[in-house]
Amino acid sequence: MVVTRVVRAALAVCAVAAFAGCSADDSPDPDGTITVDTVRNALLKPAEVGPTWKAPQESAAPNQLVSICGADTAPAGIPGKPQLVAAPLSDEGTEGVQSLTQLGLVYEDAVSAATALATLRTVADACAPTVSQPAKSGEREEPAYTETAATAPLEEGGWIGFVTTRQKQYDKAHPATADVAVAALARGNVVLVDQYAIYRLGKSDASANPQFSADWQKLVGTTVKRIGGQ
């Protein structure tokens, strides 16, 4: 995200509380296989997150995931050959921006899903704990920043995986912060990858986004319950 463009973005963190009671009518097939339709219907829609959230125009399904480690690392490739369901959302305005990238990887069987999760965890475990980047100019203009990353196990409603959380602190001359959580969870034949990010302008302290942890957990927790959780 180019910080100079983030000025056009809006903040509505409180909106994530609105969808806590959402649920999906779909359920796994009798043999335990979770279907593509079940995953697609479970991914959050803009109105379920908050009134200011929007979805981008329809586009071709991506052939890659999000960047797990951040900084200048490339997005992770999709492990194996799953059917992919994607639902990106964002909330933009003048003080910051929130975004939610939802990716459901539907495999033929649980072994393939578990293998895919292990592959993604290997990527996460290789993330550098701290990265400092110089300022960029041109189309990717961005002030200098330092980004920290940490990966921890994650379990939610019978889904098991990990979450990598990152925080970006910008140069003091350009006060802004960015918090990102990339959660990868597997259950049965599905791997869910959710990235929640919040960028806040005008604040450079580590407590600029106090609700960040609760918000990404609520987003992820709601989705896995809709797909099917204990």
Short mmCIF file of N, CA, C and O in Angstrom, two decimals, residues 24-76:
data_model
loop_
_atom_site.label_atom_id
_atom_site.label_comp_id
_atom_site.label_asym_id
_atom_site.label_seq_id
_atom_site.Cartn_x
_atom_site.Cartn_y
_atom_site.Cartn_z
N ALA A 24 -23.89 -19.60 7.90
CA ALA A 24 -24.18 -20.09 6.55
C ALA A 24 -25.10 -21.30 6.64
O ALA A 24 -25.03 -22.09 7.58
N ASP A 25 -25.94 -21.48 5.63
CA ASP A 25 -26.86 -22.61 5.60
C ASP A 25 -26.22 -23.87 5.02
O ASP A 25 -26.71 -24.96 5.21
N ASP A 26 -25.10 -23.67 4.28
CA ASP A 26 -24.47 -24.82 3.64
C ASP A 26 -23.75 -25.66 4.67
O ASP A 26 -23.32 -25.21 5.72
N SER A 27 -23.53 -26.92 4.35
CA SER A 27 -22.81 -27.83 5.22
C SER A 27 -22.01 -28.79 4.35
O SER A 27 -22.28 -28.94 3.15
N PRO A 28 -21.00 -29.45 4.93
CA PRO A 28 -20.19 -30.38 4.14
C PRO A 28 -21.04 -31.51 3.57
O PRO A 28 -22.11 -31.83 4.07
N ASP A 29 -20.54 -32.13 2.50
CA ASP A 29 -21.20 -33.30 1.94
C ASP A 29 -21.24 -34.41 2.99
O ASP A 29 -20.46 -34.40 3.95
N PRO A 30 -22.11 -35.40 2.82
CA PRO A 30 -22.22 -36.49 3.80
C PRO A 30 -20.89 -37.19 4.07
O PRO A 30 -20.67 -37.69 5.17
N ASP A 31 -19.99 -37.23 3.06
CA ASP A 31 -18.72 -37.92 3.27
C ASP A 31 -17.69 -37.03 3.98
O ASP A 31 -16.55 -37.44 4.17
N GLY A 32 -18.08 -35.83 4.37
CA GLY A 32 -17.19 -34.95 5.09
C GLY A 32 -16.45 -33.96 4.22
O GLY A 32 -15.75 -33.09 4.73
N THR A 33 -16.58 -34.07 2.91
CA THR A 33 -15.90 -33.16 2.00
C THR A 33 -16.61 -31.81 1.98
O THR A 33 -17.83 -31.75 1.83
N ILE A 34 -15.86 -30.75 2.15
CA ILE A 34 -16.42 -29.40 2.10
C ILE A 34 -16.43 -28.94 0.65
O ILE A 34 -15.41 -29.01 -0.04
N THR A 35 -17.56 -28.47 0.18
CA THR A 35 -17.71 -28.11 -1.23
C THR A 35 -17.27 -26.67 -1.50
O THR A 35 -17.19 -25.84 -0.59
N VAL A 36 -17.02 -26.40 -2.78
CA VAL A 36 -16.66 -25.05 -3.20
C VAL A 36 -17.79 -24.07 -2.89
O VAL A 36 -17.56 -22.95 -2.43
N ASP A 37 -19.03 -24.49 -3.12
CA ASP A 37 -20.17 -23.61 -2.85
C ASP A 37 -20.26 -23.27 -1.37
O ASP A 37 -20.60 -22.14 -0.99
N THR A 38 -19.96 -24.24 -0.50
CA THR A 38 -20.00 -23.98 0.94
C THR A 38 -18.99 -22.90 1.30
O THR A 38 -19.30 -21.97 2.06
N VAL A 39 -17.78 -23.00 0.76
CA VAL A 39 -16.74 -22.02 1.05
C VAL A 39 -17.13 -20.66 0.47
O VAL A 39 -17.03 -19.62 1.14
N ARG A 40 -17.59 -20.65 -0.76
CA ARG A 40 -17.95 -19.39 -1.42
C ARG A 40 -19.04 -18.65 -0.63
O ARG A 40 -18.96 -17.45 -0.42
N ASN A 41 -20.05 -19.39 -0.18
CA ASN A 41 -21.15 -18.77 0.54
C ASN A 41 -20.76 -18.32 1.95
O ASN A 41 -21.43 -17.47 2.54
N ALA A 42 -19.69 -18.91 2.48
CA ALA A 42 -19.26 -18.56 3.84
C ALA A 42 -18.40 -17.32 3.89
O ALA A 42 -18.33 -16.65 4.93
N LEU A 43 -17.72 -16.99 2.80
CA LEU A 43 -16.85 -15.82 2.81
C LEU A 43 -17.70 -14.56 3.01
O LEU A 43 -18.78 -14.42 2.46
N LEU A 44 -17.18 -13.66 3.82
CA LEU A 44 -17.95 -12.48 4.21
C LEU A 44 -18.21 -11.54 3.03
O LEU A 44 -17.34 -11.31 2.20
N LYS A 45 -19.43 -11.00 3.01
CA LYS A 45 -19.81 -10.00 2.03
C LYS A 45 -19.64 -8.61 2.65
O LYS A 45 -19.64 -8.46 3.87
N PRO A 46 -19.51 -7.57 1.82
CA PRO A 46 -19.28 -6.22 2.37
C PRO A 46 -20.28 -5.80 3.45
O PRO A 46 -19.89 -5.32 4.52
N ALA A 47 -21.58 -5.97 3.18
CA ALA A 47 -22.60 -5.52 4.13
C ALA A 47 -22.54 -6.29 5.44
O ALA A 47 -23.01 -5.80 6.48
N GLU A 48 -21.95 -7.50 5.44
CA GLU A 48 -21.85 -8.29 6.65
C GLU A 48 -20.72 -7.81 7.55
O GLU A 48 -20.69 -8.11 8.74
N VAL A 49 -19.79 -7.07 6.98
CA VAL A 49 -18.68 -6.53 7.76
C VAL A 49 -19.02 -5.13 8.28
O VAL A 49 -18.80 -4.81 9.44
N GLY A 50 -19.57 -4.29 7.40
CA GLY A 50 -19.92 -2.94 7.81
C GLY A 50 -20.44 -2.13 6.65
O GLY A 50 -20.19 -2.46 5.49
N PRO A 51 -21.18 -1.05 6.91
CA PRO A 51 -21.83 -0.27 5.85
C PRO A 51 -20.87 0.44 4.91
O PRO A 51 -21.26 0.82 3.80
N THR A 52 -19.63 0.66 5.33
CA THR A 52 -18.69 1.38 4.47
C THR A 52 -17.75 0.45 3.71
O THR A 52 -16.87 0.92 2.97
N TRP A 53 -17.92 -0.85 3.89
CA TRP A 53 -17.06 -1.80 3.20
C TRP A 53 -17.56 -2.05 1.78
O TRP A 53 -18.76 -2.05 1.52
N LYS A 54 -16.62 -2.28 0.87
CA LYS A 54 -16.97 -2.52 -0.53
C LYS A 54 -16.12 -3.64 -1.11
O LYS A 54 -15.04 -3.96 -0.59
N ALA A 55 -16.62 -4.23 -2.17
CA ALA A 55 -15.87 -5.24 -2.92
C ALA A 55 -15.44 -4.64 -4.25
O ALA A 55 -16.19 -3.86 -4.84
N PRO A 56 -14.25 -4.98 -4.74
CA PRO A 56 -13.82 -4.47 -6.04
C PRO A 56 -14.63 -5.09 -7.16
O PRO A 56 -15.37 -6.06 -6.96
N GLN A 57 -14.53 -4.53 -8.34
CA GLN A 57 -15.22 -5.10 -9.48
C GLN A 57 -14.70 -6.50 -9.75
O GLN A 57 -13.59 -6.86 -9.39
N GLU A 58 -15.55 -7.32 -10.40
CA GLU A 58 -15.17 -8.70 -10.70
C GLU A 58 -13.88 -8.75 -11.48
O GLU A 58 -13.65 -7.95 -12.40
N SER A 59 -13.03 -9.67 -11.12
CA SER A 59 -11.77 -9.87 -11.84
C SER A 59 -11.44 -11.35 -11.86
O SER A 59 -12.03 -12.15 -11.14
N ALA A 60 -10.48 -11.71 -12.69
CA ALA A 60 -10.08 -13.11 -12.79
C ALA A 60 -9.50 -13.59 -11.47
O ALA A 60 -8.90 -12.82 -10.72
N ALA A 61 -9.71 -14.84 -11.16
CA ALA A 61 -9.18 -15.41 -9.92
C ALA A 61 -7.66 -15.31 -9.92
O ALA A 61 -7.00 -15.61 -10.92
N PRO A 62 -7.05 -14.87 -8.82
CA PRO A 62 -5.60 -14.74 -8.76
C PRO A 62 -4.93 -16.10 -8.77
O PRO A 62 -5.52 -17.09 -8.36
N ASN A 63 -3.69 -16.15 -9.23
CA ASN A 63 -2.94 -17.39 -9.21
C ASN A 63 -1.90 -17.38 -8.09
O ASN A 63 -0.95 -18.15 -8.12
N GLN A 64 -2.10 -16.48 -7.14
CA GLN A 64 -1.19 -16.41 -6.01
C GLN A 64 -1.96 -15.95 -4.78
O GLN A 64 -3.08 -15.45 -4.87
N LEU A 65 -1.36 -16.14 -3.61
CA LEU A 65 -1.98 -15.73 -2.37
C LEU A 65 -1.48 -14.35 -1.97
O LEU A 65 -1.07 -13.57 -2.82
N VAL A 66 -1.51 -14.04 -0.69
CA VAL A 66 -0.99 -12.77 -0.20
C VAL A 66 0.45 -12.96 0.23
O VAL A 66 0.94 -14.08 0.36
N SER A 67 1.14 -11.86 0.48
CA SER A 67 2.49 -11.94 1.01
C SER A 67 2.42 -12.24 2.50
O SER A 67 1.83 -11.48 3.26
N ILE A 68 2.99 -13.35 2.91
CA ILE A 68 2.94 -13.73 4.31
C ILE A 68 3.95 -12.94 5.13
O ILE A 68 3.65 -12.49 6.23
N CYS A 69 5.13 -12.73 4.57
CA CYS A 69 6.21 -12.08 5.32
C CYS A 69 6.23 -10.56 5.19
O CYS A 69 6.89 -9.88 5.97
N GLY A 70 5.52 -10.00 4.22
CA GLY A 70 5.48 -8.55 4.07
C GLY A 70 6.75 -7.99 3.46
O GLY A 70 7.48 -8.67 2.73
N ALA A 71 7.03 -6.70 3.79
CA ALA A 71 8.15 -5.98 3.19
C ALA A 71 8.08 -6.10 1.67
O ALA A 71 7.03 -5.87 1.09
N ASP A 72 9.17 -6.50 1.04
CA ASP A 72 9.17 -6.65 -0.42
C ASP A 72 9.05 -8.11 -0.85
O ASP A 72 9.32 -8.44 -2.01
N THR A 73 8.67 -8.99 0.05
CA THR A 73 8.55 -10.40 -0.33
C THR A 73 7.34 -10.61 -1.23
O THR A 73 6.30 -9.98 -1.07
N ALA A 74 7.48 -11.50 -2.18
CA ALA A 74 6.41 -11.77 -3.15
C ALA A 74 5.26 -12.52 -2.49
O ALA A 74 5.45 -13.21 -1.48
N PRO A 75 4.06 -12.42 -3.04
CA PRO A 75 2.94 -13.22 -2.54
C PRO A 75 3.28 -14.71 -2.62
O PRO A 75 4.01 -15.15 -3.51
N ALA A 76 2.75 -15.46 -1.69
CA ALA A 76 2.99 -16.90 -1.69
C ALA A 76 2.26 -17.55 -2.86
O ALA A 76 1.15 -17.13 -3.23
#
